[in-house]
Steps between C-alpha positions, in 0.01 A plus 500: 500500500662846572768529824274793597109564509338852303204634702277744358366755706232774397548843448306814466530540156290283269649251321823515612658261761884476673675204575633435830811254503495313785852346545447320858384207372679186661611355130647857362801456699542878443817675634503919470912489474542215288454553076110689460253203472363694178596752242400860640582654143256254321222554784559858496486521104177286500316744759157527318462864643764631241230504224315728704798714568613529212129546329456798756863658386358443099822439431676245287870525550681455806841410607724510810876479360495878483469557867600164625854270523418163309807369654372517868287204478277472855380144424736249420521348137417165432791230560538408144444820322815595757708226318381624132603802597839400673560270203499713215629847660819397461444408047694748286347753324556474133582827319225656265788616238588160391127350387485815211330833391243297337187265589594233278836510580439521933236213427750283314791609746237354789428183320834424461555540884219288617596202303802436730321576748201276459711213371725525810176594758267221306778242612615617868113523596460123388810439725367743807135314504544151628203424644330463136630488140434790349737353164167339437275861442408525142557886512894444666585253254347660192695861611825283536442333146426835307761697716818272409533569131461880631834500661825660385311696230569868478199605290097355595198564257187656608341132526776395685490790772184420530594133579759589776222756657267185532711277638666748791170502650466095544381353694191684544312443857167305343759227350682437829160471682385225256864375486491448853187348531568256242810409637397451847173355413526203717606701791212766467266172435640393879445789677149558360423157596587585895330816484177372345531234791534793793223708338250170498607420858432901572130444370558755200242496212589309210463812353756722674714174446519491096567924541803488726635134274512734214663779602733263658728451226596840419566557810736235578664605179491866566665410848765289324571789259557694785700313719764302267438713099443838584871615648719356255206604220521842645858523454515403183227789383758742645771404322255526172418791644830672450527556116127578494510757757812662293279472186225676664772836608641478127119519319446785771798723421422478154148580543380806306496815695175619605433858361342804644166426600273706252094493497595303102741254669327434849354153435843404362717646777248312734584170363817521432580646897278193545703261328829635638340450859424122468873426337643696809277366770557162407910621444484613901308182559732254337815690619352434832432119441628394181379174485201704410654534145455127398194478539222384223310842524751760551658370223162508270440827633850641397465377175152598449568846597855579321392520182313833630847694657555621183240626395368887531171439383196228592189361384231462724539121475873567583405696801240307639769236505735685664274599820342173477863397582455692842336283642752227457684264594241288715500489899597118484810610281597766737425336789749184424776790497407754708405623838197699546714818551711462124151421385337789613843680321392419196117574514574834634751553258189447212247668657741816563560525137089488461459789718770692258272376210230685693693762532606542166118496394413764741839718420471489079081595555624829692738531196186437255290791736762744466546409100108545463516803703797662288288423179163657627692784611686462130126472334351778735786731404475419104136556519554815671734645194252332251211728632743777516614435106129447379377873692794630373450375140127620578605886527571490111107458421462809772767699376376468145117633629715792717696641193229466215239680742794773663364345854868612710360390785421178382830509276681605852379197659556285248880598461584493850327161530758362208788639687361359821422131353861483353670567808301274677613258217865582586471452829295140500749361211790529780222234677465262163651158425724489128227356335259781640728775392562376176122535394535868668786589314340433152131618548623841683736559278264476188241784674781691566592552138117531391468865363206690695524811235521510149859630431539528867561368863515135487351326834842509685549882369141603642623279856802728519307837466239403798811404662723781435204733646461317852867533497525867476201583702643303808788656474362857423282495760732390764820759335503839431605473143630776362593395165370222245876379488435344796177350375633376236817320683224360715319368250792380304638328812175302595523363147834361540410373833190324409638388143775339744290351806140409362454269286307594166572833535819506299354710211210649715826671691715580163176616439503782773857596454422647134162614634653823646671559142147504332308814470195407654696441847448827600102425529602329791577766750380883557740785639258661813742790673889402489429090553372273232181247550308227282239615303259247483288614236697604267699170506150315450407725214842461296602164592197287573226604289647629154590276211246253329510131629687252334236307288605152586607538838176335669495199258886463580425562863229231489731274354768498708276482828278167306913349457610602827142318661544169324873488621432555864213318476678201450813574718235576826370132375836354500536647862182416591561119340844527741293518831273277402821245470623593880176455653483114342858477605451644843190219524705217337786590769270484765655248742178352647410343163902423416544201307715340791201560778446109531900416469557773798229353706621135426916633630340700815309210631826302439688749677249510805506191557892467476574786776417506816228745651669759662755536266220567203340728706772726520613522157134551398534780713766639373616420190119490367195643675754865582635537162129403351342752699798764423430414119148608549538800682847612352262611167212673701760657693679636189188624384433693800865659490391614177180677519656672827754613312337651206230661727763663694667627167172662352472685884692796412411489125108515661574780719597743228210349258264520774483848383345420184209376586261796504671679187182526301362744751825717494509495118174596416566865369341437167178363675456828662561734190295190274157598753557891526611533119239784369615623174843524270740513747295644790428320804313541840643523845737738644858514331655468815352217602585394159847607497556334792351185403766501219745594686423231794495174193862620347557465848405133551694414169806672635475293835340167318836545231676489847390207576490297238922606490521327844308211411692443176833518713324276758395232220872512357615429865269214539614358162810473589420300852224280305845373278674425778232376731595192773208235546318528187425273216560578156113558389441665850835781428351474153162607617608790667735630264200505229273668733736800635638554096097515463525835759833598296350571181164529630682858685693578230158553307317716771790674514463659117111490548586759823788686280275542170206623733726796632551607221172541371386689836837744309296595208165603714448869561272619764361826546224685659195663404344842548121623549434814516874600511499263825681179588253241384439184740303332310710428186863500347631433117784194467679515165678188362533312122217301400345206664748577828153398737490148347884461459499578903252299592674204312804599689349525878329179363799324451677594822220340693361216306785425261531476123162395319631289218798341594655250775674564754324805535704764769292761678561541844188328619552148334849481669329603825286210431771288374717474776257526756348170329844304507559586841215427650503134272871438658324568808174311505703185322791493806144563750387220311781268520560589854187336572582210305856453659337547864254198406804288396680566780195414718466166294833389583476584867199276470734228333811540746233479779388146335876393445579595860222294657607206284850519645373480853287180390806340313658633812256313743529203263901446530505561902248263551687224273812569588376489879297156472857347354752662710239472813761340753 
């Protein structure tokens, strides 16, 4: 019958029910100053409202050694752990150096330790225990047979080791109980005659009668144990203790070093931090008590586990072992050592290291995001130059139709689409992984050298003369030139700079350099006055529409373009086969369904029920539910950061491309002379009206060439800061960088679209009609070269909508559209996750509110105990 009664009294809640402890009875002879009638720490661990608690913090790893001092113990230890621990504080430590740099030779090293010791201990704890003779335990006498031919021996076999292992950890607690209850049979048969006498004369049931006669026995030898075996026994495992505890130090500093954790290696750095935890908790457990060390299941569990330290690579067998370990040694083992507190050490200790398991998952799947992101941005970006190759291969077929039929408008377009799509090119290779640029730098290079006319320009020759033109109408048009010299050096000096910079363009830019040596370069510009300016039509007529085609240049063409598919066909299918591979990695790292789930649930429950309530609570707090909840948000944060960032960037970009947006109602001068065209060269309206309408679209270009110089300088800027940019992933800085060199070349286009329009509007000659020797209103003549309505058209056409046949396009309008689009995505997806972070945060106020109120009840729970024992 218990010194005290237990009450229960109802409560609110359903279910659930406190204790009251009432400690007035007249038999509990209870005194508030003297030694606590019970153990607070094992009361306060056993508290069934922690599994609520910690259920409504969804955490599983908790620990108060962080925040806490271990060493200021407010309940007192129990009398005889206080002797284990005075008793073997004072053992010397045996140095690590001495047992070897190698398992086998720290295990034979050990073995050759403990069999002094367990010859010598086997012998004193006979001597020590006189109130029974333990010489007459099978397990003590068989260790002392095998052990004696054992000493003096300098060298042990595996079989051997094994022998002296097996015989430190005798004898084990199941063979003293039935050695002491064979051995005091006759007094256990006494005492269970007087109690079955006492029980009758109480009335009990016969029933009750044979229960409490059974369990008698083990109790009177479990008391004996206690009383008169368990000191000297006790002593005896610390002195084993000593060489295995040294052993255990020696396997851990020459335990293989855990490498960087990778998304490859994570499973293996998990169990091998694992691992390293359980040899060092029970290290810090047996330097605390070292009588810890000689016992049966340490000493399994150390040699279970060592053959692992070495390793740098598991099986799944190997790690399920390893966290099925975790959850060792038993509470029966620990508890014959330990108090409650060094207990609680250890289980913390475990479940820490689970929560960096966790961690690990959560920190190599960001890694596997940002590697999936980098490829897709990889794939979008190789995608993008594949469409650009293909439309640029494409112009071959067009070119082809252009020169056979003398089309130079449709020749025009075609050539300044080929220069266009190779620059692009240029720029996007900077963008390309090795692999990427290798399959670039063979299939471009084979066009290149294709010949477009028989006995003439080969494709890089007929890239150079488009070029060379947009070179020396920009800078015609913006220079009073007064002599072709200085066209030429222009020329010539664009060549070596783009032969230098841009890639592919080495012989495009020799190309231009002898260009102004040839005698068709003077087709290029016109002499109007005392200045010099392109001459758009006669460079068509001379250099993109004479010669005869090259007979096989389509078939080659073809060729090349059917090679060039089947290659990137099966490189975007590699990269495509690569994301595929992070996604299952990203799900096979997920740590909800990790291998260990079971084996971490097993070492938390441990743990709870090791430490004491309050003290869990805080380091759940703390050192789990914070840095959980910072792990979640830390990403959505991040992403936020981002898309403000890039939105902010494209601001001033937007402002000057904000502009753009209406450009096909500004460049519309070919509509209007398209619907009032009335005969060879003649045209309705006024030619003022006319004249100014001209005059008012060389205008725009002038201000839109403007423009697009500021927003070039502007994109160069922002390069620069995307490079260097704080607080951004890899993919995300990767992102941005492909986007804005997207604007780069996408300007650089629009710019030579603007610069070659110019300079058509150069060649058109306006003049009024008469009627009846009067100013005519109604009509006035515009002279130009042939087809100069469709060639503008195509031009104004391109300004606003962008080039027809090939990708990226320019044009002033798509880049309006462009960067308008990005912005407003970086906007809406930071509005978006905004939202989503405001939600979180309203979640975890919901949780904190939960964890609060379950303070106050622990709270209410622990003033009400501690006031029921301490009530006088």
């Amino acid at each position: 019958m218990s010194l005290f009664s237990i009450y229960s009294k109802s409560r609110t809640i359903s279910g659930v029910s406190t204790h009251v402890i009432k400690l007035d009875h007249k038999f509990s002879k209870f005194n508030p100053k003297a030694v606590p009638a019970i153990n607070i720490e094992e009361l306060n661990s056993g508290i069934y409202a922690l599994r609520h608690l910690t259920s409504a913090l969804q955490s599983l790893n908790a620990s108060p050694s962080s925040f806490l001092n271990a060493n200021n113990t407010i309940f007192p230890t129990t009398e005889l752990k206080k002797e284990i621990l005075n008793a073997t504080s004072s053992l010397p430590a045996r140095s690590t150096q001495s047992l070897g740099t190698t398992v086998e030779a720290i295990q034979e090293n050990t073995a050759l330790a403990t069999v002094l010791l367990i010859n010598k201990g086997l012998t004193q704890l006979i001597d020590k225990v006189t109130e029974i003779n333990l010489a007459t335990l099978g397990s003590i006498t068989t260790a002392q047979i095998v052990i004696k031919p054992l000493l003096g021996l300098t060298s042990l076999s595996n079989t051997q080791k094994k022998t002296v292992m097996a015989s430190a950890v005798v004898p084990s607690p199941e063979e003293l109980v039935i050695h002491v209850k064979k051995e005091k049979a006759e007094e256990i048969k006494k005492e269970q005659d007087k109690l079955r006498e006492a029980l009758e004369a109480a009335g009990t049931s016969q029933d009750e009668i044979d229960k409490l006669l059974a369990t008698y026995a083990n109790s009177f030898a479990n008391d004996f144990i206690k009383n008169y075996i368990e000191k000297p026994l006790l002593a005896y495992r610390a002195e084993i203790g000593v060489p295995i505890k040294a052993m255990n130090q020696a396997l851990l500093s020459i335990a293989a070093a855990v490498p960087d954790l990778t998304p490859d290696n994570a499973n293996i750095v998990n169990g091998m931090i694992t691992l390293r935890a359980i040899f060092e908790g029970l290290q810090t457990a047996m330097d605390t008590v070292p009588a810890l060390g000689g016992d049966a299941e340490i000493i399994q569990i150390i040699q279970a586990l060592t053959p692992y330290l070495s390793k740098t690579t598991f099986s799944e067998a190997e790690l399920k072992t390893i966290y099925t370990a975790t959850a060792l040694p038993n509470k029966s083992t620990f508890d014959r050592y330990l108090t409650s507190q060094q207990v609680a050490r250890y289980r913390e200790k475990i479940t820490s290291i689970y929560q960096k398991t966790i961690s690990n998952l959560n920190s190599v799947r960001q890694t596997i995001q940002n590697n999936k992101k980098i490829i897709e941005e990889q794939l979008s970006m190789f995608q993008q130059a594949q469409a650009c190759f293909t439309s640029w291969v494409d112009q071959a077929f067009k070119l082809k139709t252009a020169i056979s039929g003398k089309f130079s408008s449709y020749a025009l377009t075609a050539s300044m689409e080929m220069f266009a799509a190779l620059l692009c090119l240029s720029f996007m290779y900077e963008k390309l992984a090795t692999p990427e640029k290798t399959i670039f730098d063979n299939f471009v290079e084979q066009f290149l050298k294709l010949r477009v006319i028989s006995d003439g320009d080969f494709v890089y020759g007929w890239i150079a003369k488009m070029n060379a033109y947009q070179e020396l109408a920009e800078y015609s048009l913006s220079t009073a030139v007064t002599n072709t010299t200085l066209l030429s050096d222009r020329v010539k000096a664009r060549g070596i700079a783009l032969a230098k910079d841009r890639r592919f363009f080495t012989d495009v830019g020799s190309k231009m350099q002898h260009l102004t040596q040839e005698t068709s370069f003077p087709s290029y510009y016109m002499k109007q006055g005392n200045v010099y300016l392109p001459d758009l039509d006669h460079f068509m007529d001379v250099n993109l529409v004479k010669g005869t085609i090259e007979s096989k240049f389509e078939e080659k063409s073809r060729n090349i373009l059917s090679q060039f598919n089947a290659v990137a066909g099966a490189h975007v299918l590699t990269l495509q086969t690569q994301i595929a591979a992070l996604d299952t990695q990203h799900t096979n790292l997920n740590p909800g369904s990790a291998s260990f789930t079971e084996q971490r649930k097993t070492a938390v429950e441990s743990w709870l029920k090791a430490e004491s309530l309050g003290s869990s609570l805080i380091y759940m707090i703390l050192n789990s539910q914070l840095p959980k909840q910072a792990e979640f948000l830390t990403p959505l944060i991040e992403e936020i950061n981002f898309n403000n960032i890039a939105a902010n960037a494209l601001n001033d970009l937007l402002k000057i491309t904000n502009e753009f947006a209406v450009t096909s109602v500004y460049y519309n001068f070919s509509s209007y002379l398209v619907q009032s065209k009335e005969g060879e060269d003649l045209f309705a309206g006024d030619y003022y009206e006319a004249l100014l309408g001209l005059a008012r679209e060389r205008e725009y270009i002038a201000r839109d060439t403007e423009r697009c110089k500021r927003a070039a300088e502007l994109i160069n800027t922002l390069l620069e800061k995307i490079k260097h940019l704080p607080g951004v992933t890899t993919a995300q800085k990767q992102a941005m960088l492909n986007a804005t060199s997207f604007y780069q070349y996408s300007l650089t286009i629009t710019f030579n679209q603007l610069t070659v329009l110019d300079s058509l509007f150069v060649k058109l000659k306006m003049t009024p009609l008469t009627k009846d020797k009067k100013y005519d209103k109604q009509k006035f003549k515009i002279t130009a070269f042939t087809d100069w309505i469709p060639s503008l058209a195509a031009l104004e056409g391109f300004i606003s909508n962008g080039f027809p046949n090939i990708t990226p396009t320019g044009g002033l309008g798509p880049l309006f559209t462009q960067v308008q689009s990005d912005q407003q995505n970086y906007t809406t997806q930071s509005q978006t996750q905004q939202l989503t972070l405001q939600n979180q945060m309203t979640n975890i106020q919901q949780e904190w509110t939960l964890v609060s109120t379950s303070m106050q009840v622990l709270n209410q729970i622990l003033s009400r105990l501690a006031g029921d024992i301490y009530s006088n």
